[in-house]
Coordinates of C-alpha atoms in Angstrom, one line a residue:
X1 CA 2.4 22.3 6.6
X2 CA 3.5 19.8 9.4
X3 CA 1.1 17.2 10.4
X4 CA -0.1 18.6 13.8
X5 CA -1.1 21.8 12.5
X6 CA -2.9 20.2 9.6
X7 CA -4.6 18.2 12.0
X8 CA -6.0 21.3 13.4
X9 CA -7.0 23.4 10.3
X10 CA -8.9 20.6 9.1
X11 CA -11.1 19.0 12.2
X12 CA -13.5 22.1 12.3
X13 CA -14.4 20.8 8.8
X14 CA -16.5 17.4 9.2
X15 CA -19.3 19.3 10.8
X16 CA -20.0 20.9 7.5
X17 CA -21.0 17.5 5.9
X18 CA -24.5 17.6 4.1
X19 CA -26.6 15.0 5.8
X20 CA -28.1 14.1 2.8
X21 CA -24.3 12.6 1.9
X22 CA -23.4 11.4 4.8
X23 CA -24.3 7.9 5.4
X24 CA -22.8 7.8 1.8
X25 CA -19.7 9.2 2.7
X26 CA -17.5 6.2 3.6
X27 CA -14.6 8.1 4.2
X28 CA -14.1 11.5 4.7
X29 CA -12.5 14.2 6.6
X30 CA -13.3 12.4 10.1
X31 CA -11.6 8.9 9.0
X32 CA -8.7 10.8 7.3
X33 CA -7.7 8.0 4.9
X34 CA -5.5 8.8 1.6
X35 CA -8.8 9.8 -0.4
X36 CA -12.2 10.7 0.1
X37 CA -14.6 7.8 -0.5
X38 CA -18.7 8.3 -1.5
X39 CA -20.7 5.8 -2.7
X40 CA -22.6 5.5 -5.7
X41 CA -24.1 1.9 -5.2
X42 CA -23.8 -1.7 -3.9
X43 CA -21.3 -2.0 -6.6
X44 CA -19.4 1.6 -7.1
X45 CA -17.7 4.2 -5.4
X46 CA -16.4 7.0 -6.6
X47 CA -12.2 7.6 -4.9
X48 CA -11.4 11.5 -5.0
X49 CA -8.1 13.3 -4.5
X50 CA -5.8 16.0 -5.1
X51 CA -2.2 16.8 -4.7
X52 CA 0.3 19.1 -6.3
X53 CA 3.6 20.5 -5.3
X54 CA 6.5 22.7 -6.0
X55 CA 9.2 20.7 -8.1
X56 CA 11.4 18.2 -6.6
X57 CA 13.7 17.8 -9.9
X58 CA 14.9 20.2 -12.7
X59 CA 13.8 18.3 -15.7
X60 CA 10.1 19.7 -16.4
X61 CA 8.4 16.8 -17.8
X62 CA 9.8 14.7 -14.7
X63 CA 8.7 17.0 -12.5
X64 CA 5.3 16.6 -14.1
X65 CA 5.6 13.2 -14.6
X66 CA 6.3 12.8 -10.5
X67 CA 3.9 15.2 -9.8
X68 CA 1.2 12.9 -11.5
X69 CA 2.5 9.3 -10.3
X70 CA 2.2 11.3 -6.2
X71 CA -1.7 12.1 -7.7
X72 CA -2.8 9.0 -9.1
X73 CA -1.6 7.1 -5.6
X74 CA -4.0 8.1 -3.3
X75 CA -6.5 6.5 -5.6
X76 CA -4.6 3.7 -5.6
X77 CA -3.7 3.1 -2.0
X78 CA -7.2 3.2 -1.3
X79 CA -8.0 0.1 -3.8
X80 CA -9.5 2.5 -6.7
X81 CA -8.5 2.4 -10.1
X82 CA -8.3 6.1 -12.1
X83 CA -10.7 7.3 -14.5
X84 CA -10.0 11.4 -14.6
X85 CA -8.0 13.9 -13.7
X86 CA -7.7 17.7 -13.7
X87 CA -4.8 19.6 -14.0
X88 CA -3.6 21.6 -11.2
X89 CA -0.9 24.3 -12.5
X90 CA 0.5 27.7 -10.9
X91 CA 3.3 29.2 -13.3
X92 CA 5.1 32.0 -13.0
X93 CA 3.9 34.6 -16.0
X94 CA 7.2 34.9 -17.8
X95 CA 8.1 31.0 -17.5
X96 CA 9.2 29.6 -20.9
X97 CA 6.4 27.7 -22.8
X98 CA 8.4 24.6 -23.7
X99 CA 8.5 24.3 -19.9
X100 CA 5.4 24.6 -18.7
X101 CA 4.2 22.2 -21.9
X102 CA 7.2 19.9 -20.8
X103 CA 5.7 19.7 -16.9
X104 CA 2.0 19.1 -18.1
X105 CA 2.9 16.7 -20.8
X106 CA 4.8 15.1 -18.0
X107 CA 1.7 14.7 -16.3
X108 CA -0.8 13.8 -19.1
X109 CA 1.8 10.9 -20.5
X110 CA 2.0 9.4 -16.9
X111 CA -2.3 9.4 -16.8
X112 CA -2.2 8.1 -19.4
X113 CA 0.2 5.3 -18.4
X114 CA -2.4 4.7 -15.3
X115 CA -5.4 4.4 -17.7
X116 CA -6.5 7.8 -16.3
X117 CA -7.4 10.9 -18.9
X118 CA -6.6 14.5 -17.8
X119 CA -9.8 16.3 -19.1
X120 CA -9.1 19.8 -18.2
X121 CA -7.9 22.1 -15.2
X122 CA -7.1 25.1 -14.0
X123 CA -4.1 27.4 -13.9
X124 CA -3.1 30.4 -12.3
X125 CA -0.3 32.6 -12.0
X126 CA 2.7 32.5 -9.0
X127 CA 6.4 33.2 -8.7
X128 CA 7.0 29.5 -8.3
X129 CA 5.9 26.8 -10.3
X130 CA 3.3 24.3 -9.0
X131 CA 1.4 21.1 -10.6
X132 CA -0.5 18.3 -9.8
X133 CA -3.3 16.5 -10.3
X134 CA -7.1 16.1 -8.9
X135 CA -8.2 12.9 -9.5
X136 CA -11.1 10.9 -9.8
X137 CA -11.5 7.0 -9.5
X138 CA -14.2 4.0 -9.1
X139 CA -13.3 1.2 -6.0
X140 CA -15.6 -1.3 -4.7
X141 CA -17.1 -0.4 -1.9
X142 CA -16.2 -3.4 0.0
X143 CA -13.0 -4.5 -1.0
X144 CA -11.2 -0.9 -0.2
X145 CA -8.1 -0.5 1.5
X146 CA -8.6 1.7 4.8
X147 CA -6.0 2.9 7.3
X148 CA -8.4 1.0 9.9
X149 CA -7.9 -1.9 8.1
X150 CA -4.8 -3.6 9.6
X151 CA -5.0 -6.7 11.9
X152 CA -2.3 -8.1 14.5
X153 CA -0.9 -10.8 12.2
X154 CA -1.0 -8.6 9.4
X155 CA 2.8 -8.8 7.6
X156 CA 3.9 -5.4 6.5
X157 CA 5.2 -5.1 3.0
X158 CA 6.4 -2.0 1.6
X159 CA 6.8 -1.4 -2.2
X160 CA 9.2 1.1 -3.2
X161 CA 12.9 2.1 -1.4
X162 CA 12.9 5.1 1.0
X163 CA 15.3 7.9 0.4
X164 CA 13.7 10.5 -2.4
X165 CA 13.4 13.1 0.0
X166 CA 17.4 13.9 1.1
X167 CA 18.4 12.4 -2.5
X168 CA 16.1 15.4 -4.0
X169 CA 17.1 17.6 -0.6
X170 CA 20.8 16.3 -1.8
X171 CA 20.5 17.7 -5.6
X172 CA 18.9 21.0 -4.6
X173 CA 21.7 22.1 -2.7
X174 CA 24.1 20.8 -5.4
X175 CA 26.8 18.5 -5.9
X176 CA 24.3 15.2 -6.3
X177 CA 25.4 11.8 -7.3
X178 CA 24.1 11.8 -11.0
X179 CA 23.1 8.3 -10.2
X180 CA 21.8 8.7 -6.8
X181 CA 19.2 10.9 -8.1
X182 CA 18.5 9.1 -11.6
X183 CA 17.1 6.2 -8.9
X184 CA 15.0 8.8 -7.1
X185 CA 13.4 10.4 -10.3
X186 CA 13.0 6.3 -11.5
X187 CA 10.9 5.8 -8.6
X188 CA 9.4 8.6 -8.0
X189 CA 7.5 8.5 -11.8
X190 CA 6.8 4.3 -10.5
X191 CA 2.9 3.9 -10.5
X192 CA 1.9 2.4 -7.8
X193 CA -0.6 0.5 -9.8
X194 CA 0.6 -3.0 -9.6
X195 CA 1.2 -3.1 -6.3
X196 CA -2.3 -2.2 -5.7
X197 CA -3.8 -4.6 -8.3
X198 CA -1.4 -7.6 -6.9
X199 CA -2.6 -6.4 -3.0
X200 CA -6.6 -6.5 -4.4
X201 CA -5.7 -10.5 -5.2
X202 CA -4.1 -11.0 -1.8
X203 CA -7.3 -9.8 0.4
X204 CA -5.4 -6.7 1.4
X205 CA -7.5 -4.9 3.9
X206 CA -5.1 -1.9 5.4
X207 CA -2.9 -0.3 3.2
X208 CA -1.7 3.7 2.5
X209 CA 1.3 5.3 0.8
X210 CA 4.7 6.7 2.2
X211 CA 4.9 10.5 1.1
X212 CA 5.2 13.7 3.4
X213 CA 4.4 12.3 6.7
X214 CA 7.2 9.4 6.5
X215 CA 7.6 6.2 6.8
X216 CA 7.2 6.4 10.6
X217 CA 4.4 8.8 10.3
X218 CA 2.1 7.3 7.7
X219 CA 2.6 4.0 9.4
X220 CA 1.8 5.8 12.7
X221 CA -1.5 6.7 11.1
X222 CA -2.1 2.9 10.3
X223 CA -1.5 1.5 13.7
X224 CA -3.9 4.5 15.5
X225 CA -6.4 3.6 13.1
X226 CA -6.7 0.3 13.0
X227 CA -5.7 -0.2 16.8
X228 CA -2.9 -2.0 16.3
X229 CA 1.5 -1.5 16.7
X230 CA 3.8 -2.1 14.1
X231 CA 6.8 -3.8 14.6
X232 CA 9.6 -2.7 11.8
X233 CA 12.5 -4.8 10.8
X234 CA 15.4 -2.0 10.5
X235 CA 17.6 -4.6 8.5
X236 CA 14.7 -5.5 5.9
X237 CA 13.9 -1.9 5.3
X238 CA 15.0 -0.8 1.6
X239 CA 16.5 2.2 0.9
X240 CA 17.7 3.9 -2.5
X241 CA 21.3 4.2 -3.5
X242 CA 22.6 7.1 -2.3
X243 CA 20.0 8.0 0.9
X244 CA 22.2 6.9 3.3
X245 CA 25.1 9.0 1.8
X246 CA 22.9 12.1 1.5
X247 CA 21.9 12.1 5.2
X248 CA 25.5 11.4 6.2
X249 CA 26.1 14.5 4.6
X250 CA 23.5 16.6 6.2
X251 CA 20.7 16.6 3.4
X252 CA 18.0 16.6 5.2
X253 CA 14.7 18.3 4.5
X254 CA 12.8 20.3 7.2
X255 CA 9.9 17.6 6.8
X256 CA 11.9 15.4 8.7
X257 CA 12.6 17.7 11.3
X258 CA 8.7 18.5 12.0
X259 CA 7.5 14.5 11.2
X260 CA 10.4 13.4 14.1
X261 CA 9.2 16.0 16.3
X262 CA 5.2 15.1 16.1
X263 CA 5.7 11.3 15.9
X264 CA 8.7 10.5 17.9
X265 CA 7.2 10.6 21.2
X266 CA 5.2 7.2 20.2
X267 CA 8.5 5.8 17.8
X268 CA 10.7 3.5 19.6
X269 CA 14.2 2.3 18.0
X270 CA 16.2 -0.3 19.1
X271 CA 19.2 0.8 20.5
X272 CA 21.3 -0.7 17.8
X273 CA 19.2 1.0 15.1
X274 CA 21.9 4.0 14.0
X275 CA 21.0 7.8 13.4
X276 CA 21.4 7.2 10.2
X277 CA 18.1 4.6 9.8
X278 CA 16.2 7.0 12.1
X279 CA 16.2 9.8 10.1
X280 CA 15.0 8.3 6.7
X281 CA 12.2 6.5 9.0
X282 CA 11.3 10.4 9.5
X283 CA 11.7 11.9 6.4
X284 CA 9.0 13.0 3.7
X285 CA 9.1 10.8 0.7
X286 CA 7.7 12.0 -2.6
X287 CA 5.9 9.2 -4.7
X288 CA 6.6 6.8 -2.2
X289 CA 5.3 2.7 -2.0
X290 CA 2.4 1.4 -0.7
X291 CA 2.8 0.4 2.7
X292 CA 0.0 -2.7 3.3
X293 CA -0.6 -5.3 5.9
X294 CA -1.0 -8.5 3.8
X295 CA -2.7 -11.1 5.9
X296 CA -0.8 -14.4 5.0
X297 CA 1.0 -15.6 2.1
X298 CA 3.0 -12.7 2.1
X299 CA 6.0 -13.9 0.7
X300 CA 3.7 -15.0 -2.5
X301 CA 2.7 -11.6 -2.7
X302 CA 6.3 -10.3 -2.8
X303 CA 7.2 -12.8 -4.5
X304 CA 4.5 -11.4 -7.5
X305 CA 5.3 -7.5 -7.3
X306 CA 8.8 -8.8 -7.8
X307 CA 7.6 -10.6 -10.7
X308 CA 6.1 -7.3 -11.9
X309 CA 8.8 -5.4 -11.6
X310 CA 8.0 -3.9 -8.1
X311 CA 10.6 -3.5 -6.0
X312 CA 8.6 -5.1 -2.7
X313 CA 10.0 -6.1 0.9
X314 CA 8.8 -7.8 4.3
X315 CA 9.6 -5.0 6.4
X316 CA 7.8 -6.2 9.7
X317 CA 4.5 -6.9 11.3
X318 CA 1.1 -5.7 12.9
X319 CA 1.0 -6.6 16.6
X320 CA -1.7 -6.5 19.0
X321 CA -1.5 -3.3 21.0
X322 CA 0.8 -2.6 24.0
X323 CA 2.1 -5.8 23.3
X324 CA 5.6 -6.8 23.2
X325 CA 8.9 -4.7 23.9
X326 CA 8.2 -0.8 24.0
X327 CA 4.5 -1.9 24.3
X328 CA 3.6 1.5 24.9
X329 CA 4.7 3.0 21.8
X330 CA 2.5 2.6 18.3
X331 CA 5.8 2.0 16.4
X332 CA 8.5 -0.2 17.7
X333 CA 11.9 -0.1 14.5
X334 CA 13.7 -3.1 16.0
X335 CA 16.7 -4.9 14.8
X336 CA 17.6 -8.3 13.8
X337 CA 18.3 -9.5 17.9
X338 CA 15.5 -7.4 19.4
X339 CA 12.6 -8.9 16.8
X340 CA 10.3 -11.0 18.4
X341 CA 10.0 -13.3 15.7
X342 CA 10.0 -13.6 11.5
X343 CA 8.2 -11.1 9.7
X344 CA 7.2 -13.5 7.0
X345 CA 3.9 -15.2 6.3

């Protein structure tokens, strides 16, 4: 489901809030954030989320294991840390065994990686096969990250290479470079957890995660949110081997095609960003980095998820609205000669 008609399923909704929850409810449907947020005390709040898909690769226990890392996420791109999870599973009724064991023990060894234990589920029957997770964390409630949360100043840093979406696009319609899409699986199963646990240190305020919506669209939720534009550096943006060479040869899903045409209208490109950039700004990722605004000392920050192991970049900055060139757009993707100044802090 594209994001505009998401938008509109889901708005009737907040009306049907409990009061006695909602001065509680810290976010919820109306804030739209990457998890539902309710808290428990001055010291506790409980992070909620769920998300399962069709599979992206053949191998079942990746798929399960991708399945869970795109999960756990949204508790960490909010600032939570896991404590549970619940299967999700639809499996066609003659699907072998050893499959379906392979996809969930995908998913239970990757919760398990995060700290998290899969206590249960559900499961139900359909002609394709689906898994995921619903997921249950603890965050402070004061120190989580919020797509509201993002101040001009802010540095962006982004912590995992775009590209999984036409490098999985790529392999479904055949003829995939084996490596190309051992780098996408790789990242895909990444936790996100260190990034989120290094961000905590730094103070990070405004953060979310690149999946469905894009690069261009999850980003275009931070900068409505917190009021701000975002100013992208084209030539620090990271990209996996292989995604540029999958769009050049017209592997494209159709997510890209609905995110570009719901969030181009407020996207502005430089003119010597190429076509080829622009699309993987709107394509879906699966599993995809945190994208957070790290106020100062950002290249410390980097310079720690590298440390770690996580593959982190300066990829622009949070400007104060309608400011700059294409001060009218939320999103400007500039180039080198068109950037109004370093992205570093």
């Amino acid at each position: 489901m594209g994001p505009e008609a998401l938008a509109q399923v889901l708005r009737p909704l907040t009306a049907f809030v409990p009061p006695e929850r909602r001065a509680d409810l810290i976010v919820g449907l109306a804030e739209g954030d990457d998890a539902a947020v309710l808290r428990l005390d001055a010291e506790r709040a409980l992070v909620f989320t769920v998300d399962f898909f069709t599979p992206v690769v053949d191998d079942p226990y990746d798929f399960g294991a991708v399945a869970a890392a795109n999960a756990l996420s949204d508790v960490y791109a909010t600032g939570g840390e896991p404590l549970m999870a619940l299967n999700l599973a639809a499996f066609p009724p003659d699907l072998d065994p050893e499959v379906s064991g392979a996809i969930v023990r995908g998913g239970a060894e990757k919760a398990a990686e995060a700290g998290c234990a899969v206590a249960g589920g559900h499961t139900i029957q359909d002609a394709e096969p689906k898994f995921g997770l619903a997921v249950i964390g603890l965050a402070h409630p004061d120190r989580l990250f919020l797509k509201t949360g993002v101040r001009p100043g802010d540095t962006l840093v982004l912590t995992k290479p775009l590209g999984t979406g036409v490098i999985t696009t790529w392999a479904k319609e055949g003829g995939v470079d084996p490596s190309a899409l051992a780098g996408a699986v790789e990242s895909m199963k990444r936790l996100n957890r260190d990034a989120a646990r290094v961000f905590a240190r730094f103070g990070v305020r405004g953060c979310t995660d690149v999946t469905g919506f894009s690069l261009a669209g999850h980003g275009m939720e931070l900068a409505e949110k917190s009021g701000v534009r975002l100013e992208i550096d084209s030539d620090a943006l990271p990209f996996l081997p292989g995604a540029r060479e999958a769009v050049e040869g017209g592997f494209v899903p159709g997510g890209a095609v609905r995110n570009r045409s719901y969030y181009e209208g407020k996207v502005a490109f430089a003119g010597a960003v190429d076509s080829v950039v622009r699309t993987l700004c709107f394509a879906p990722e699966t599993s995809g980095g945190l994208l957070a605004a790290v106020s100062g000392k950002a290249e410390e920050c980097v310079r720690e998820l590298r440390a770690l192991g996580v593959p982190a970049a300066i990829i622009g900055r949070a400007l104060p609205a309608g400011s700059g060139e294409q001060g009218d757009k939320r999103i400007f993707v500039a180039d080198r000669g068109s950037m109004a100044g370093g992205a570093g802090g």
